[in-house]
Coordinates of C-alpha atoms and ligand atoms in Angstrom, one line a residue:
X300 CA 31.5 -26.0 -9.4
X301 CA 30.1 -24.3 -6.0
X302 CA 30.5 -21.1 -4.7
X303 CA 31.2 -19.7 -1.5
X304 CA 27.6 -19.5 -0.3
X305 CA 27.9 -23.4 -0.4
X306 CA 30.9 -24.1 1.4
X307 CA 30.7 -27.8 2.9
X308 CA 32.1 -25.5 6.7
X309 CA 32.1 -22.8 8.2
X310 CA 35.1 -21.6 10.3
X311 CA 36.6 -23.2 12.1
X312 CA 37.9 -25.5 9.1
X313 CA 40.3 -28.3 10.5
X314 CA 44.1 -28.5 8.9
X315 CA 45.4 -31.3 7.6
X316 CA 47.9 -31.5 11.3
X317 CA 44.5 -32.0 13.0
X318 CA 44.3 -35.9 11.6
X319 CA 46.1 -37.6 14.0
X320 CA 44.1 -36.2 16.8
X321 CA 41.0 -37.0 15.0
X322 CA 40.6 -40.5 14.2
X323 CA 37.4 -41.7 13.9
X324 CA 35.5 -38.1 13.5
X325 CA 34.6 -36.3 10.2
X326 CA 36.7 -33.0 9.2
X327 CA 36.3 -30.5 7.0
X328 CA 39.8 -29.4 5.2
X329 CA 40.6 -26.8 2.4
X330 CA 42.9 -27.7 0.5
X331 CA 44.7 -28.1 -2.9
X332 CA 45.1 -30.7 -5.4
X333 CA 48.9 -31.9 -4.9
X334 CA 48.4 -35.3 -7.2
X335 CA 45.6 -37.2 -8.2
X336 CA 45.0 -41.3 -9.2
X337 CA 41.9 -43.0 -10.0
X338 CA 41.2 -46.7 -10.3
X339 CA 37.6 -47.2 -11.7
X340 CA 35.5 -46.4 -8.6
X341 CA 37.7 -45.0 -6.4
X342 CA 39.7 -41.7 -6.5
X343 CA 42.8 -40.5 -4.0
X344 CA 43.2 -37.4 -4.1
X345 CA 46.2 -35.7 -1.9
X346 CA 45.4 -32.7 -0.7
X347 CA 47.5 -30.2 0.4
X348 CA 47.4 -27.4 3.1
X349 CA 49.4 -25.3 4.9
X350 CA 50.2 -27.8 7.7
X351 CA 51.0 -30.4 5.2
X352 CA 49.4 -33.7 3.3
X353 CA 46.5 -36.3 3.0
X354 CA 45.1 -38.7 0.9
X355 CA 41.4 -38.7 0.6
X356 CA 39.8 -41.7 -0.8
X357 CA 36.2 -40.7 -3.2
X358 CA 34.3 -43.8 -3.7
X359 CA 31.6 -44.0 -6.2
X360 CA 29.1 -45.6 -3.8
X361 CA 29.8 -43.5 -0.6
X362 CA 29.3 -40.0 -2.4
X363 CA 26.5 -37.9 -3.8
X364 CA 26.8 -37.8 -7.4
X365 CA 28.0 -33.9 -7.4
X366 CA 30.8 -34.6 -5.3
X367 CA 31.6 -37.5 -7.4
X368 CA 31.7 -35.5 -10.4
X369 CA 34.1 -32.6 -8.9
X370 CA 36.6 -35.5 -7.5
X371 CA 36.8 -36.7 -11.1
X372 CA 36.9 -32.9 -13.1
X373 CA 39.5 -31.5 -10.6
X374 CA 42.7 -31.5 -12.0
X375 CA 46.3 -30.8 -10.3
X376 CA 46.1 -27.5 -8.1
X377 CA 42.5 -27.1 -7.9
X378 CA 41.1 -25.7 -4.4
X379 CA 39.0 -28.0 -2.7
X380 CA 36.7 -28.8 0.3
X381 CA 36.8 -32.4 1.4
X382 CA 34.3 -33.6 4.1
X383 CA 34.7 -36.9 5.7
X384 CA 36.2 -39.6 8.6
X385 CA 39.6 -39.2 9.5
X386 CA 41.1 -43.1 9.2
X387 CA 44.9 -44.6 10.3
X388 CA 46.0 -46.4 6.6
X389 CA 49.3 -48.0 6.5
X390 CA 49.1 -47.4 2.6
X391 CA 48.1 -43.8 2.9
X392 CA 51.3 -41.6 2.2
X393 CA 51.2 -39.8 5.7
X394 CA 49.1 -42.9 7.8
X395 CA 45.8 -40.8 7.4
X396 CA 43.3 -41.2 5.0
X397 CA 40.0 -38.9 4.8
X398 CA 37.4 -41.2 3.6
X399 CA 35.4 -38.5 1.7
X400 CA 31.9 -38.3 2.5
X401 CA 31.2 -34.5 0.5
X402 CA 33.5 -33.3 -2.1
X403 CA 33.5 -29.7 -3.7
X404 CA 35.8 -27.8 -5.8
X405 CA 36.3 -24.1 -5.4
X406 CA 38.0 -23.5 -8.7
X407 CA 39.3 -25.4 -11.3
X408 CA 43.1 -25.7 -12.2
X409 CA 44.3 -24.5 -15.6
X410 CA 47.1 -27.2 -16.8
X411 CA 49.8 -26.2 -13.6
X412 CA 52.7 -25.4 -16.0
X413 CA 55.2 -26.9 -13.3
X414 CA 55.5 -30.9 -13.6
X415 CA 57.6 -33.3 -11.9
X416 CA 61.3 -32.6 -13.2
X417 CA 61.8 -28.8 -14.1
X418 CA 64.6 -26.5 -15.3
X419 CA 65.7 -24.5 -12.5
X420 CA 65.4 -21.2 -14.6
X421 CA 61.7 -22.3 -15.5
X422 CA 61.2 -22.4 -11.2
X423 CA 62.4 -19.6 -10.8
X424 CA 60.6 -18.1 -13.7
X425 CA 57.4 -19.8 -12.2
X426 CA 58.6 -18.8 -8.6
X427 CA 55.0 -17.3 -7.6
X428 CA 53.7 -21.4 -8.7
X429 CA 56.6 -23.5 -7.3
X430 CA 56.1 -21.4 -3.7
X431 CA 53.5 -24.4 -3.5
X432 CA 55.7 -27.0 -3.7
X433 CA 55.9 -28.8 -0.7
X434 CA 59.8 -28.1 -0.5
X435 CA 59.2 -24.4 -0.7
X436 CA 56.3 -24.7 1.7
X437 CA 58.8 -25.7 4.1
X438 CA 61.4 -23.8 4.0
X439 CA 58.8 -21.0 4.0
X440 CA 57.5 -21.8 7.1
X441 CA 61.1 -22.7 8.5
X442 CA 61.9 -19.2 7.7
X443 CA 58.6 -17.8 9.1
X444 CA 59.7 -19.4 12.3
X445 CA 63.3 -18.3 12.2
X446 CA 62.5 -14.8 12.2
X447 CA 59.9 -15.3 14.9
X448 CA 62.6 -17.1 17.1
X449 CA 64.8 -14.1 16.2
X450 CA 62.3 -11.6 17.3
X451 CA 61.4 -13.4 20.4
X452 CA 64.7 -13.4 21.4
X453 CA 65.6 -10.0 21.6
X454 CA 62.5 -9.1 22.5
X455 CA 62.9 -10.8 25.9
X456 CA 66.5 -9.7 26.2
X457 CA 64.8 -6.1 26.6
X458 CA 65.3 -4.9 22.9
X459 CA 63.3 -2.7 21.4
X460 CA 62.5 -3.6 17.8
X461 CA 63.3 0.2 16.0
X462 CA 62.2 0.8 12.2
X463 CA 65.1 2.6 10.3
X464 CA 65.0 4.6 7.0
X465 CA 65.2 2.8 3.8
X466 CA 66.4 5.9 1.5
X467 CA 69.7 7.0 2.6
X468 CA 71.7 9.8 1.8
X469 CA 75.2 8.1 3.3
X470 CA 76.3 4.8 2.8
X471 CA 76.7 2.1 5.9
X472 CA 79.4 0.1 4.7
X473 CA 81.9 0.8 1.5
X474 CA 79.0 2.7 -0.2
X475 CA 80.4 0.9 -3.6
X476 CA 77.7 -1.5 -3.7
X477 CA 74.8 0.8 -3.3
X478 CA 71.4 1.2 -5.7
X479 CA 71.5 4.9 -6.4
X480 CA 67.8 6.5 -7.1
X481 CA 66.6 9.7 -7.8
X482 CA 65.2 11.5 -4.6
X483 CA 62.4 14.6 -5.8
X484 CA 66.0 15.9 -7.9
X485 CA 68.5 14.6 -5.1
X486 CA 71.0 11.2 -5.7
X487 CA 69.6 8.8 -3.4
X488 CA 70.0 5.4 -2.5
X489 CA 68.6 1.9 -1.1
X490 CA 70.0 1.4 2.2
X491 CA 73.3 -1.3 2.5
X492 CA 73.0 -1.4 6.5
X493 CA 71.1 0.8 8.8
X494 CA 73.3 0.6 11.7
X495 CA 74.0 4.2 11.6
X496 CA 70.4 5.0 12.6
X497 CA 70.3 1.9 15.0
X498 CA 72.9 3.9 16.9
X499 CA 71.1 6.9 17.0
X500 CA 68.4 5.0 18.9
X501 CA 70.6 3.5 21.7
X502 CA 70.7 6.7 23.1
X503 CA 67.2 6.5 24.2
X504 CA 66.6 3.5 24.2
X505 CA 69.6 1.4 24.9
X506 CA 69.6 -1.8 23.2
X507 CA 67.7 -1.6 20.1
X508 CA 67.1 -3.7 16.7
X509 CA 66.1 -3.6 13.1
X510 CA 65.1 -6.3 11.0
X511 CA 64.4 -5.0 7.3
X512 CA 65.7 -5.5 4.2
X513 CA 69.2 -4.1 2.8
X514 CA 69.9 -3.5 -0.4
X515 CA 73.6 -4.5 -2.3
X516 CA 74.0 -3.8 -6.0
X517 CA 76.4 -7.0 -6.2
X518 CA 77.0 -8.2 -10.0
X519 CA 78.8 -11.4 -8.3
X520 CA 76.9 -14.2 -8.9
X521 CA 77.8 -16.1 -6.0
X522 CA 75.5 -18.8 -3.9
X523 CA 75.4 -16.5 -1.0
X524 CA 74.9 -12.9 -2.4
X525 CA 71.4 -11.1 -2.6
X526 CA 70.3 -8.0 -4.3
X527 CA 68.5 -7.4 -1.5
X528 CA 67.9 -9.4 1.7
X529 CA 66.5 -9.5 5.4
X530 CA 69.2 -7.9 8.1
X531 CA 68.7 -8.6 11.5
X532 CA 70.9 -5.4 12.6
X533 CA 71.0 -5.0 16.6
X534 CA 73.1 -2.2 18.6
X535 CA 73.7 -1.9 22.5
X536 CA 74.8 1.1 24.4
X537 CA 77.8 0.0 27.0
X538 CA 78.4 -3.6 25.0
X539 CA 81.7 -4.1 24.5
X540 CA 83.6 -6.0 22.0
X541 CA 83.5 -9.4 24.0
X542 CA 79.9 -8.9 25.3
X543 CA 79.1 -8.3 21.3
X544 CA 80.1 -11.6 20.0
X545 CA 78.4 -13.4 23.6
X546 CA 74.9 -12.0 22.2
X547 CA 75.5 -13.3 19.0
X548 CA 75.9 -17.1 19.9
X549 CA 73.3 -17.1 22.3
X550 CA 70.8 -15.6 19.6
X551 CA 72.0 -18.1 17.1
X552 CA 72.0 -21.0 19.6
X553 CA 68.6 -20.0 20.5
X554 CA 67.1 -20.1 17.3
X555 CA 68.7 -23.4 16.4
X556 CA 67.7 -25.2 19.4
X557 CA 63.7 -23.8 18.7
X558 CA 63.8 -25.4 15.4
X559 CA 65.7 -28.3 16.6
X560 CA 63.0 -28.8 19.7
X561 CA 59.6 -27.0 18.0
X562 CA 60.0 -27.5 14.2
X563 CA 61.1 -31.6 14.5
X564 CA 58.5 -32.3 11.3
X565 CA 59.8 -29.4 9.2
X566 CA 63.5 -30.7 9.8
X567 CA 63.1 -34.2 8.9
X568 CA 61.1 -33.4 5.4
X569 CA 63.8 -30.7 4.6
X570 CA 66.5 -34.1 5.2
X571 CA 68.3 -31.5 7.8
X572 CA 69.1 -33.9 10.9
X573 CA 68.0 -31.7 14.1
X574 CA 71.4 -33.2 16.2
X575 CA 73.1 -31.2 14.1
X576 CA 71.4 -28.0 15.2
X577 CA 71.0 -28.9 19.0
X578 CA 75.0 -28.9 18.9
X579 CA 74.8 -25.4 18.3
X580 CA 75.5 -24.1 22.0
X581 CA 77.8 -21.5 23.9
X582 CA 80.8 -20.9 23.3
X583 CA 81.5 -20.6 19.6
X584 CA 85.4 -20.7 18.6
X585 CA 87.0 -17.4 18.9
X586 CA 90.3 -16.5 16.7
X587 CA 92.0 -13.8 15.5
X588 CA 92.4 -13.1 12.0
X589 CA 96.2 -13.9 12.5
X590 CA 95.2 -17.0 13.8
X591 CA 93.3 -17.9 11.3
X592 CA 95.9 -17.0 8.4
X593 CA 98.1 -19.5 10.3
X594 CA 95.6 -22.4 10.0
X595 CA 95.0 -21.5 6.1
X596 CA 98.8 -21.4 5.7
X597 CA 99.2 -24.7 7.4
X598 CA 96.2 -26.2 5.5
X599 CA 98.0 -25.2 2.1
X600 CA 96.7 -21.6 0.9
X601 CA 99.3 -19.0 0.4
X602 CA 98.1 -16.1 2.8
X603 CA 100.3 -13.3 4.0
X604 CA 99.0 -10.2 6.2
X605 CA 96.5 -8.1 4.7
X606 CA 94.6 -10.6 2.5
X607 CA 91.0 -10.7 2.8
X608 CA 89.7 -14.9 2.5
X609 CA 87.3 -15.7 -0.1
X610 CA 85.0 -18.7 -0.5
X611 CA 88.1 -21.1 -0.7
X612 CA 89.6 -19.6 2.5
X613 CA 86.5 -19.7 4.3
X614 CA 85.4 -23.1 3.3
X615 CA 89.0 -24.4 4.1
X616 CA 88.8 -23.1 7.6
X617 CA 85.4 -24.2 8.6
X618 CA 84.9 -27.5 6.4
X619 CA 84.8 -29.4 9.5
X620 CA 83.5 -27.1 12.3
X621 CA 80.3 -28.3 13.5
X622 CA 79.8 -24.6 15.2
X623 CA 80.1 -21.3 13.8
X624 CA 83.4 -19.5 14.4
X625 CA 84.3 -15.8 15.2
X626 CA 87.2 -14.3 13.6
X627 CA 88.0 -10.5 14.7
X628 CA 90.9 -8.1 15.1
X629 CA 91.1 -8.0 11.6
X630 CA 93.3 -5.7 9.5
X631 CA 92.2 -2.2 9.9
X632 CA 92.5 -2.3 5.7
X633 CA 90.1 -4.6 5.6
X634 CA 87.2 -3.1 8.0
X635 CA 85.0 -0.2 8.0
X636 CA 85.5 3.1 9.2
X637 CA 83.2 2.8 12.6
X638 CA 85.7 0.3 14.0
X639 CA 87.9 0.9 16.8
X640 CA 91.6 -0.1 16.6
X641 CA 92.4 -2.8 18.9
X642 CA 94.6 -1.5 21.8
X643 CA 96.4 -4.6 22.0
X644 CA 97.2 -5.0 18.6
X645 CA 97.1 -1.3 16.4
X646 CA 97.9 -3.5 13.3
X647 CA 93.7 -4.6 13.7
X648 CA 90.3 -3.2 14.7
X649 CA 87.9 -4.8 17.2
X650 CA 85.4 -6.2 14.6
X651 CA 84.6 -9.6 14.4
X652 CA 82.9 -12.3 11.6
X653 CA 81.4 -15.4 12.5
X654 CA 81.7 -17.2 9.8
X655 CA 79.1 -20.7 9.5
X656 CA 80.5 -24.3 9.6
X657 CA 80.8 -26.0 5.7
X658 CA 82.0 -22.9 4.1
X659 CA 78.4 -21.6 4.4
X660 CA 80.1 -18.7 4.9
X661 CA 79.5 -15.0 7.1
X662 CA 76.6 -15.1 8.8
X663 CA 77.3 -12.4 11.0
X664 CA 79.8 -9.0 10.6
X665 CA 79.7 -6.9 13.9
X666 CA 81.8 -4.7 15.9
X667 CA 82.9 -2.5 18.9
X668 CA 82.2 1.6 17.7
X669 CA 84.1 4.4 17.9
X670 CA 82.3 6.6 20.3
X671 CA 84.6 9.3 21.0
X672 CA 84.4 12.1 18.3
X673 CA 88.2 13.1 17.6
X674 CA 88.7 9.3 17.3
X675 CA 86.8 8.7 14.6
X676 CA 87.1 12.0 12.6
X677 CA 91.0 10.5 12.7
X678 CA 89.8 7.0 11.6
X679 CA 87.7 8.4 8.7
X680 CA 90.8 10.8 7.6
X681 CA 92.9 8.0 7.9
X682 CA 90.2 6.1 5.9
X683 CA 90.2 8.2 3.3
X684 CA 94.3 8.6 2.9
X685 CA 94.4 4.6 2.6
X686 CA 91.8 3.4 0.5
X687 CA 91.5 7.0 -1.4
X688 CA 88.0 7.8 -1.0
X689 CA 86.9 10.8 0.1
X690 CA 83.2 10.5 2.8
X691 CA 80.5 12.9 1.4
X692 CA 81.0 14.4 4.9
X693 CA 77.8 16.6 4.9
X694 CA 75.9 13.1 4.7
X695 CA 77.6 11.7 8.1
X696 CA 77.0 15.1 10.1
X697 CA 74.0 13.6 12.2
X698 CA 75.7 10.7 12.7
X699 CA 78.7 12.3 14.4
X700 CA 77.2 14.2 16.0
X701 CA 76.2 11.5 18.0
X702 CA 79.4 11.8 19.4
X703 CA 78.9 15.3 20.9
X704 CA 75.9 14.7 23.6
X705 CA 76.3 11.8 26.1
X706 CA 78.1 9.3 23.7
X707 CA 78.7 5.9 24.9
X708 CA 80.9 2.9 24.3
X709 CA 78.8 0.9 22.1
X710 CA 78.6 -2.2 20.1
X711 CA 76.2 -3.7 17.3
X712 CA 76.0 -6.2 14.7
X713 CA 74.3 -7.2 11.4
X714 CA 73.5 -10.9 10.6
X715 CA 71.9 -11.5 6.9
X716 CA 68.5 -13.6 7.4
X717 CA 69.2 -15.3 4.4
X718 CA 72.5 -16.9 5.5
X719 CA 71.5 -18.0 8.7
X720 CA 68.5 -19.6 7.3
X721 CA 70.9 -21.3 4.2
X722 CA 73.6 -22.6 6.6
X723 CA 70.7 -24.1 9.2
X724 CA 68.5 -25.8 6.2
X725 CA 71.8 -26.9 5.0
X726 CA 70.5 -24.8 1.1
X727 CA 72.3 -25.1 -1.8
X728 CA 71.7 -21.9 -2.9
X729 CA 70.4 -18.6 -0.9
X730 CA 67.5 -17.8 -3.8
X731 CA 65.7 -20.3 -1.5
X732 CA 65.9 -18.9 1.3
X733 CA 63.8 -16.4 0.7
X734 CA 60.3 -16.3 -1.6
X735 CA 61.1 -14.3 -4.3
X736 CA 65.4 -13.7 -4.9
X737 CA 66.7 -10.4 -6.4
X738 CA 69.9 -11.0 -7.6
X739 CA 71.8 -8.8 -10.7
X740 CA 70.1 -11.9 -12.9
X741 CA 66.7 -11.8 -11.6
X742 CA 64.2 -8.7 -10.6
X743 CA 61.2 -10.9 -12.2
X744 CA 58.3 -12.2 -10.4
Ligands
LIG967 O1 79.2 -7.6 6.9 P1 78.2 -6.5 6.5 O2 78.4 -5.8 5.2 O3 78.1 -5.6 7.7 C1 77.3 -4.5 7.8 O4 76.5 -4.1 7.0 C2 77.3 -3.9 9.2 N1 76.9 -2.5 9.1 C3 76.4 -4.6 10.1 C4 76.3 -4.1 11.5 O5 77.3 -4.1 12.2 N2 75.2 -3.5 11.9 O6 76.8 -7.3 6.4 C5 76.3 -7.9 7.5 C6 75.8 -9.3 7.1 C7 76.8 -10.2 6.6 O7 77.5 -10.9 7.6 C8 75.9 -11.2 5.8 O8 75.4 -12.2 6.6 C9 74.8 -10.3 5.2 O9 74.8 -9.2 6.0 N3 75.0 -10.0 3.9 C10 74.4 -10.5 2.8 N4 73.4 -11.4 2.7 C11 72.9 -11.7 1.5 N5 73.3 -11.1 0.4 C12 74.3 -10.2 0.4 N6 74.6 -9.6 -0.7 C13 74.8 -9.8 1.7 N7 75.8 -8.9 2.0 C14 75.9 -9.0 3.4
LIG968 MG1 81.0 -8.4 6.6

């Protein structure tokens, strides 16, 4: 085995993307085993990097004896140096072949405990190993360039990315879903949104965003629910309602049509067909919530006014909607206390969902806010007399107070990473959206 002081390259090391563009010169790549074969004289090795895979042909006669000893030792995931001429192959499983000139492990592989067909508790168990698989690998980087596309985004749309609190005293949403800790002596807890600090930081600096995790102590076991998972949360002083849900398809189209145009390689190995995402354009449907109880009623559930939809509901109204669809002016019941009521309907409040095609399900939950104070001191009392909860009051002080200097009509929304990237890779299951899932099941690796 050789060390580092006899690495076949120094930096800069090729990738295994460079081969095309380098047929007919030798490379250097580091790598990992990803299978193995060997036919008397003659070993392929595949080797894996970030960028993807080769086969590298070692033949007896064309190697020093030391590399002809690592190719055969090395088992499945050791890390490797190959050295040699880039080749087209027909029979090679990418086109390329590396005919190996050097050949140098850096360490050995221990039997790799994952084999070809797995239990899906023993990946998960193994989740720091199966990252590795080329499956993962994608989706990884598909992720990676999600958030990127996210960021870039709103970055040009003159946001400014803002970086909120994790430990909260008051809860964003319900508060009934919320990990509780203890703080020096004080109750605590993990943060469920941080909009409410987002909207402090309009007032300075207008349109702002955070993208962090948030935390939701969900027992559900549901394809779609996360103990904890990546929220884009963005806020804008003077948005309306309207103007709300307008950002929100153009960030989503956006992002779709990068992977679609940039990520072409990533798509096709991950089977997701990139027509599908370049369809994703300006306008998205818009319907109310009454609306969309007719449609469910006509397509067979038994809705009346007031009922929230579950998965059933939402896969029944979006089975065959190739674009996401808003619904808003939902039931004030149903929606938190920050929303406005709709002035043209007092039944509802001017929040919206947007709710992915293929019963994927909500993507995106965002709404106008009440920026006047007395308004929402009445919507919180009224709040409180409806669902009978009472708001720790003490912990929302800063928040309203907001209300008293310069307060502004304002509008924000939160879209959870982990959905978007589910509904776009076409996931089974959101565990795989992001490297290592926390669910009520799972805290373990
Ligand atoms: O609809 P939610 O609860 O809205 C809020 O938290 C607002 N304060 C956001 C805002 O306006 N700033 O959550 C927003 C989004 C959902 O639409 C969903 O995409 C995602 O967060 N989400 C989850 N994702 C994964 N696992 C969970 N348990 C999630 N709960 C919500
Ligand atoms: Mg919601």
């Amino acid at each position: 085995m050789s060390g580092i002081g006899d690495r076949l390259a120094k930096a800069p090391a090729f990738h295994v993307s460079d081969a095309p563009k380098s047929v007919g010169s030798r490379i250097t790549l580091r790598g990992w085993i990803h299978r193995k074969r060997e036919s008397g004289s003659l070993i392929f090795v595949i080797l894996r990097d970030s960028t993807g895979i080769i086969q590298c042909a070692v033949k007896k006669d064309s190697v020093d004896q030391e590399s002809w000893k690592s190719a055969k030792e090395a088992s499945i995931e050791s890390s490797i140096e190959v050295s040699g001429t880039v080749k087209e192959d027909k029979r090679a499983v990418t086109g390329y072949e590396i005919e190996s000139q050097l050949f140098r492990v850096v360490h050995i592989s221990e039997p790799f405990p994952i084999t070809e067909y797995q239990s899906t508790e023993l990946l998960l168990d193994k989740r720091h190993l199966w990252l590795r698989s080329r499956r993962m690998t994608d989706i990884m980087r598909a992720r990676a360039y999600i958030f990127r596309y996210i960021r870039e985004f709103l970055d040009s749309d003159s946001f400014y990315e803002v970086t909120p609190p994790l430990i909260t005293k008051a809860a964003g949403e319900t508060g009934a879903d919320m990990f509780e800790l203890d703080y020096f002596g004080q109750k605590a807890y993990l943060t469920e949104s941080s909009q409410l600090y987002a909207e402090a930081m309009i007032f300075s600096l207008e349109k702002v965003y955070s993208f962090v995790p948030s935390f939701r102590a969900e027992k559900s076991r549901t394809v779609k629910h996360l103990a904890e998972y990546w929220h884009l949360e963005a806020e804008m002083a003077h948005y309306t309602f309207y103007e709300n849900m307008d950002l929100q398809e153009e960030l989503i189209s956006s992002v779709a049509k990068r992977l679609a145009k940039e990520q072409e390689e990533i798509l096709t190995s991950l089977n997701v067909n990139k027509d599908d995402l370049l369809k994703i354009r300006p306008p998205f449907k818009r319907i109310t919530y009454e609306e969309a109880l007719k449609i469910l009623n006509d397509r067979g559930a038994k809705l009346k006014w007031g009922d929230d939809f579950g998965v059933g509901e939402e896969r029944l109204l979006t089975q065959d909607e190739e674009k996401p669809v808003f619904i808003h002016s939902w039931p004030k019941e149903l929606k938190s206390f920050y929303m406005p009521i709709n002035p043209r309907d007092e039944r509802t409040v001017l929040g919206s969902d947007l709710q992915a095609p293929h019963g994927h399900g909500e993507i995106v939950g965002g709404s106008e806010r009440i920026w006047r104070l007395d308004e929402l001191m009445n919507r919180m009392h009224e709040v409180e007399t409806a669902k009978g909860v009472k708001f720790n009051m003490k912990n929302y002080e800063w928040w309203i107070e907001l209300r008293k200097y310069g307060s502004v009509p304002h509008s924000g929304f939160g879209m959870g990473a982990e959905r978007l990237i589910k509904w776009l890779l076409n996931l089974d299951h959101i565990r795989d959206a992001i490297p290592f899932p926390r669910m009520s099941n799972r805290l373990e690796p």
